[in-house]
XYZ file of C-alpha atoms in Angstrom:
370
model
C 143.397 131.469 185.717
C 144.580 134.448 183.658
C 146.512 137.052 185.637
C 144.572 140.120 186.809
C 146.840 142.480 184.771
C 145.357 141.012 181.567
C 141.849 141.553 182.937
C 142.793 145.128 183.836
C 143.966 145.746 180.279
C 140.800 144.134 178.897
C 138.817 146.605 181.017
C 140.731 149.555 179.562
C 142.531 150.165 182.840
C 139.289 150.492 184.787
C 138.334 148.535 187.887
C 135.119 147.293 186.256
C 134.944 145.323 183.010
C 131.688 145.530 181.057
C 131.198 143.602 177.814
C 128.057 143.549 175.704
C 127.582 140.426 173.555
C 124.924 139.913 170.886
C 122.893 137.056 169.442
C 121.816 138.175 165.973
C 119.192 135.455 165.545
C 117.085 136.649 168.467
C 118.360 140.222 168.830
C 119.395 139.424 172.407
C 122.095 141.240 174.365
C 124.152 139.351 176.954
C 126.296 141.263 179.433
C 129.324 140.299 181.484
C 130.437 142.482 184.388
C 133.657 141.813 186.284
C 135.187 143.401 189.362
C 138.751 143.501 188.028
C 140.751 143.403 191.302
C 138.994 140.215 192.432
C 138.260 138.783 188.933
C 134.741 137.962 190.162
C 131.923 138.528 187.706
C 128.296 138.039 186.716
C 126.630 137.208 183.412
C 123.251 138.719 182.500
C 120.781 137.109 180.063
C 122.977 134.394 178.506
C 121.644 132.656 175.370
C 121.659 128.851 175.195
C 123.100 128.666 171.673
C 125.903 131.119 172.583
C 127.097 129.160 175.606
C 130.421 128.156 174.038
C 131.179 131.778 173.170
C 130.328 133.072 176.636
C 132.181 130.311 178.456
C 135.269 130.867 176.304
C 135.333 134.565 177.227
C 134.933 133.755 180.915
C 137.789 131.259 180.774
C 140.103 133.274 178.575
C 139.874 136.317 180.835
C 140.141 134.221 183.998
C 136.801 135.340 185.411
C 135.455 133.687 188.561
C 131.782 133.693 187.609
C 129.567 134.193 190.644
C 126.107 134.203 189.042
C 124.133 133.977 185.824
C 121.238 136.398 186.052
C 118.169 136.469 183.849
C 116.053 139.601 183.722
C 112.909 137.438 183.277
C 111.659 134.130 181.864
C 112.144 134.913 178.204
C 109.665 134.001 175.465
C 111.964 134.525 172.484
C 115.111 132.589 173.365
C 116.309 129.922 175.776
C 118.586 131.007 178.588
C 122.100 129.622 178.898
C 122.097 129.901 182.700
C 121.864 126.182 183.473
C 124.677 125.353 181.046
C 126.907 127.997 182.638
C 126.009 126.754 186.113
C 127.098 123.253 185.105
C 130.332 124.531 183.557
C 131.413 126.979 186.268
C 129.300 126.435 189.370
C 127.846 129.941 189.063
C 124.533 130.563 190.803
C 121.362 130.772 188.710
C 119.546 133.996 189.552
C 115.974 134.746 188.502
C 112.967 136.436 190.068
C 111.339 134.264 192.700
C 108.021 135.349 191.133
C 108.898 133.421 187.954
C 108.685 130.155 189.929
C 111.221 128.432 187.674
C 113.019 125.179 188.444
C 116.756 124.876 189.200
C 117.089 128.498 190.351
C 119.742 128.575 193.077
C 119.426 132.300 193.860
C 115.746 133.387 193.802
C 115.678 137.177 193.671
C 113.344 139.788 195.102
C 113.119 143.556 195.044
C 115.906 145.093 197.113
C 118.262 142.110 196.970
C 121.908 142.569 196.104
C 124.008 140.313 193.898
C 127.650 140.732 194.886
C 130.685 140.125 192.690
C 133.915 141.022 194.429
C 133.727 144.559 195.796
C 130.833 145.433 193.473
C 127.144 144.557 193.485
C 123.962 144.823 191.461
C 120.804 146.048 193.165
C 117.714 144.044 192.185
C 114.658 146.126 191.291
C 111.360 144.439 190.528
C 109.999 145.901 187.280
C 106.951 143.759 186.407
C 104.506 144.546 183.624
C 106.093 142.825 180.635
C 105.960 139.678 182.780
C 105.266 139.438 186.493
C 108.843 138.289 187.093
C 110.799 141.055 185.330
C 113.842 142.445 187.126
C 116.155 145.374 186.423
C 119.724 145.127 187.735
C 121.202 148.462 188.841
C 124.952 148.869 189.302
C 125.999 149.940 192.794
C 127.141 153.443 191.766
C 123.955 154.072 189.714
C 126.017 154.502 186.546
C 124.312 151.655 184.661
C 121.172 149.535 184.726
C 120.279 146.372 182.832
C 116.598 146.615 182.027
C 115.822 143.372 180.198
C 112.567 143.815 178.269
C 110.921 146.243 180.700
C 112.475 149.299 179.034
C 113.991 149.072 175.556
C 115.654 151.802 173.508
C 112.821 154.179 172.552
C 110.342 151.429 173.408
C 109.425 148.832 176.028
C 108.366 145.228 176.383
C 104.906 144.136 175.301
C 102.172 143.598 177.888
C 99.711 141.243 176.182
C 100.837 137.819 177.440
C 102.690 136.051 180.277
C 101.005 138.057 183.088
C 101.740 141.353 181.338
C 99.922 144.525 182.370
C 100.423 147.979 180.842
C 99.588 149.975 183.985
C 102.009 147.893 186.024
C 104.759 148.309 183.431
C 104.272 152.086 183.291
C 104.715 152.339 187.045
C 107.707 149.983 187.010
C 109.502 152.029 184.377
C 108.730 155.459 185.799
C 109.296 154.579 189.452
C 112.182 152.109 189.253
C 114.128 152.952 186.063
C 113.457 156.550 185.009
C 113.879 157.580 188.642
C 117.605 156.824 188.309
C 120.049 159.702 187.645
C 119.812 161.293 184.188
C 123.288 160.110 183.218
C 122.652 156.466 184.177
C 123.250 154.321 181.091
C 120.544 151.799 180.266
C 121.391 148.463 178.672
C 118.349 146.645 177.236
C 117.720 142.954 176.768
C 117.067 143.333 173.032
C 117.413 145.660 170.105
C 116.668 144.976 166.457
C 118.038 148.184 164.928
C 121.718 148.117 165.884
C 121.332 150.328 168.966
C 123.372 149.253 171.969
C 122.514 151.500 174.894
C 120.605 154.578 175.941
C 120.294 156.751 179.049
C 117.669 157.742 181.576
C 117.602 161.311 180.283
C 117.101 160.173 176.682
C 114.269 157.783 177.435
C 112.522 160.195 179.762
C 112.538 162.804 176.991
C 112.346 160.773 173.776
C 110.719 157.389 174.376
C 107.682 157.374 172.069
C 105.567 155.318 174.465
C 106.098 157.088 177.755
C 108.589 159.910 177.251
C 108.021 163.629 176.903
C 104.588 164.559 178.138
C 103.000 161.091 177.882
C 101.160 159.945 180.990
C 99.872 156.580 182.174
C 96.672 156.889 180.145
C 98.630 157.560 176.929
C 100.901 154.629 177.647
C 98.087 152.146 178.298
C 96.207 153.116 175.138
C 99.412 152.857 173.108
C 100.223 149.399 174.459
C 96.673 148.097 174.076
C 96.703 149.158 170.424
C 99.863 147.284 169.363
C 98.231 143.933 168.418
C 101.542 142.110 168.027
C 101.901 138.452 166.972
C 103.257 136.149 169.655
C 107.009 135.428 169.576
C 107.591 132.571 167.160
C 109.742 130.622 169.650
C 107.482 130.986 172.685
C 106.345 127.320 172.661
C 109.979 126.203 172.922
C 111.507 129.029 174.915
C 109.088 129.537 177.775
C 108.953 125.911 179.027
C 112.743 125.671 178.715
C 113.235 128.890 180.654
C 110.978 127.654 183.418
C 113.629 124.902 183.753
C 116.348 127.623 183.827
C 117.482 126.415 180.417
C 118.183 122.860 181.515
C 117.770 120.628 178.446
C 115.465 117.659 178.452
C 117.308 114.390 177.877
C 121.087 114.305 177.807
C 121.689 117.991 177.214
C 123.645 119.659 174.392
C 125.472 117.458 171.959
C 129.145 116.930 172.732
C 131.223 115.463 169.910
C 131.856 111.810 170.711
C 135.429 111.799 169.496
C 136.898 114.399 171.890
C 136.078 116.859 174.709
C 136.206 119.953 172.517
C 136.289 123.456 173.889
C 135.694 126.514 171.772
C 137.736 129.675 171.926
C 136.069 133.084 172.062
C 136.570 133.233 168.270
C 134.628 129.952 167.939
C 137.560 127.687 167.121
C 137.353 124.026 168.295
C 140.320 123.286 170.552
C 141.711 120.435 172.635
C 143.783 120.613 175.794
C 147.349 119.230 175.485
C 146.839 116.764 178.350
C 143.973 115.017 176.563
C 145.897 114.889 173.295
C 148.920 113.385 175.092
C 146.722 110.581 176.415
C 145.147 109.817 173.006
C 147.982 110.259 170.509
C 147.605 106.744 169.102
C 143.957 107.418 168.185
C 144.542 110.712 166.375
C 145.932 112.093 163.154
C 148.436 114.707 164.301
C 149.101 117.433 161.754
C 152.123 119.719 162.127
C 151.734 122.890 160.046
C 155.117 124.442 160.874
C 157.761 124.825 158.199
C 159.870 121.737 157.494
C 162.987 123.189 159.126
C 160.993 123.845 162.333
C 159.664 120.283 162.314
C 163.234 118.990 162.136
C 164.543 121.478 164.678
C 165.186 121.415 168.410
C 161.566 122.013 169.384
C 160.735 118.512 168.228
C 157.327 117.294 167.130
C 154.523 115.175 168.482
C 154.874 111.413 167.970
C 153.543 110.118 164.674
C 152.804 113.595 163.362
C 152.865 114.411 159.685
C 154.228 117.717 158.489
C 152.373 119.822 155.902
C 153.415 123.478 156.204
C 150.502 125.898 156.380
C 151.247 127.605 153.012
C 151.085 124.170 151.311
C 148.055 122.782 153.132
C 145.400 123.699 150.552
C 147.376 121.886 147.837
C 147.870 118.698 149.857
C 144.497 118.025 151.459
C 144.439 114.704 149.604
C 147.181 113.484 151.963
C 144.693 113.647 154.852
C 141.622 111.580 155.651
C 138.630 113.942 156.085
C 136.922 111.327 158.303
C 139.857 110.920 160.690
C 140.010 112.616 164.073
C 142.639 115.273 163.407
C 144.526 117.564 165.773
C 146.536 120.429 164.288
C 149.534 122.014 166.004
C 152.302 124.552 165.492
C 154.655 126.508 167.753
C 152.071 128.587 169.638
C 148.667 127.654 168.203
C 148.319 130.583 165.800
C 149.154 129.006 162.440
C 147.391 125.814 163.473
C 144.257 127.844 164.237
C 144.201 129.067 160.651
C 144.867 125.531 159.387
C 142.003 124.206 161.524
C 139.663 126.748 159.970
C 140.821 125.703 156.484
C 140.165 122.037 157.225
C 136.693 122.787 158.560
C 135.862 124.753 155.412
C 137.158 121.817 153.356
C 134.659 119.490 155.015
C 136.712 117.888 157.788
C 134.194 117.040 160.525
C 136.481 115.918 163.357
C 139.259 118.464 163.625
C 140.594 120.640 166.432
C 143.451 122.975 167.206
C 145.977 122.021 169.888
C 145.422 124.793 172.412
C 148.637 126.735 173.009
C 150.692 124.646 170.581
C 154.073 123.223 171.529
C 154.667 126.164 173.868
C 151.814 125.024 176.099
C 152.892 121.391 175.713
C 156.304 122.287 177.159
C 154.826 124.549 179.816
C 152.662 121.730 181.138
C 155.586 119.339 181.374
C 154.274 116.826 178.829
C 156.811 114.401 177.342
C 158.711 115.813 174.381
C 159.748 113.422 171.599
C 162.801 113.512 169.359
C 162.881 115.856 166.348
C 160.768 114.617 163.482
C 162.316 112.880 160.485
C 160.721 114.397 157.398
């Protein structure tokens, strides 16, 4: 696990870390909250296709993930909760009213989801669906509203047990009743807006702000006539399984147990590489004098310095399983990206480079003869 001081720095010196992540394809926001002193955290509305990104951030920051929370059973994307549960053991939290499979923490109005010394209060906010929840931070400084309340808008009410009168009451009684300065983080936005506040939405929301009343809201919502989400036939059944795939689950490359960094780079742990050296092409992208120096090199590795790599791709087999290394994993990361762009299908960076190899006590060979 990463030391808490790094987590404290990542949180800007605050005791709570809040990160907002985005899936451009579906316009979905995912949130991670971490109690810094304990390193315990929760993930809200993860997206199936962004699992590698989210898991990499959790691991790189050393977060002990307590729960994956969905605000509702989504109709426009598949949740990543089951994948994260399998990877970390985190609980799967969803409204009990959604009646979804594989939920390990069914949630009801008034429940609390704890992470370290902090907690989220669960507020039932049905109307978009009958299982919509809003998660309110313990000090009332932030709330995660899913699709119930969006920025200057709200979730639709014309399918999946939606009801405009119910949604109006949910928003006004459970969300806009929070303090004016409470920041609101929605489940989606399609215009580049990231957050709003209770005061803003109470005054400026076109559907229910200003002087609009329940009658105005219901007529507005009934007049929208929106097409159904184009992914509903795929997303809704999958989300009623908490995102658990049918069949064998997400594809894992057969040649190696890849992990992806937060930047999306395929990486391999040194221990696995040490056990499979004979099956791999090992590429050293340090300078020639480093490859011959006291740090040594991995057995059977071939040395092509990073500045010369583009000119010597013909010395490598694009079909071979290739692991790239350098001193600390930085230059090899860039080389890995170059190989991927050049069409190499089975390539990965050695996580941490030779520094991590040494640190983990793996056997160190003699200096390389170049």
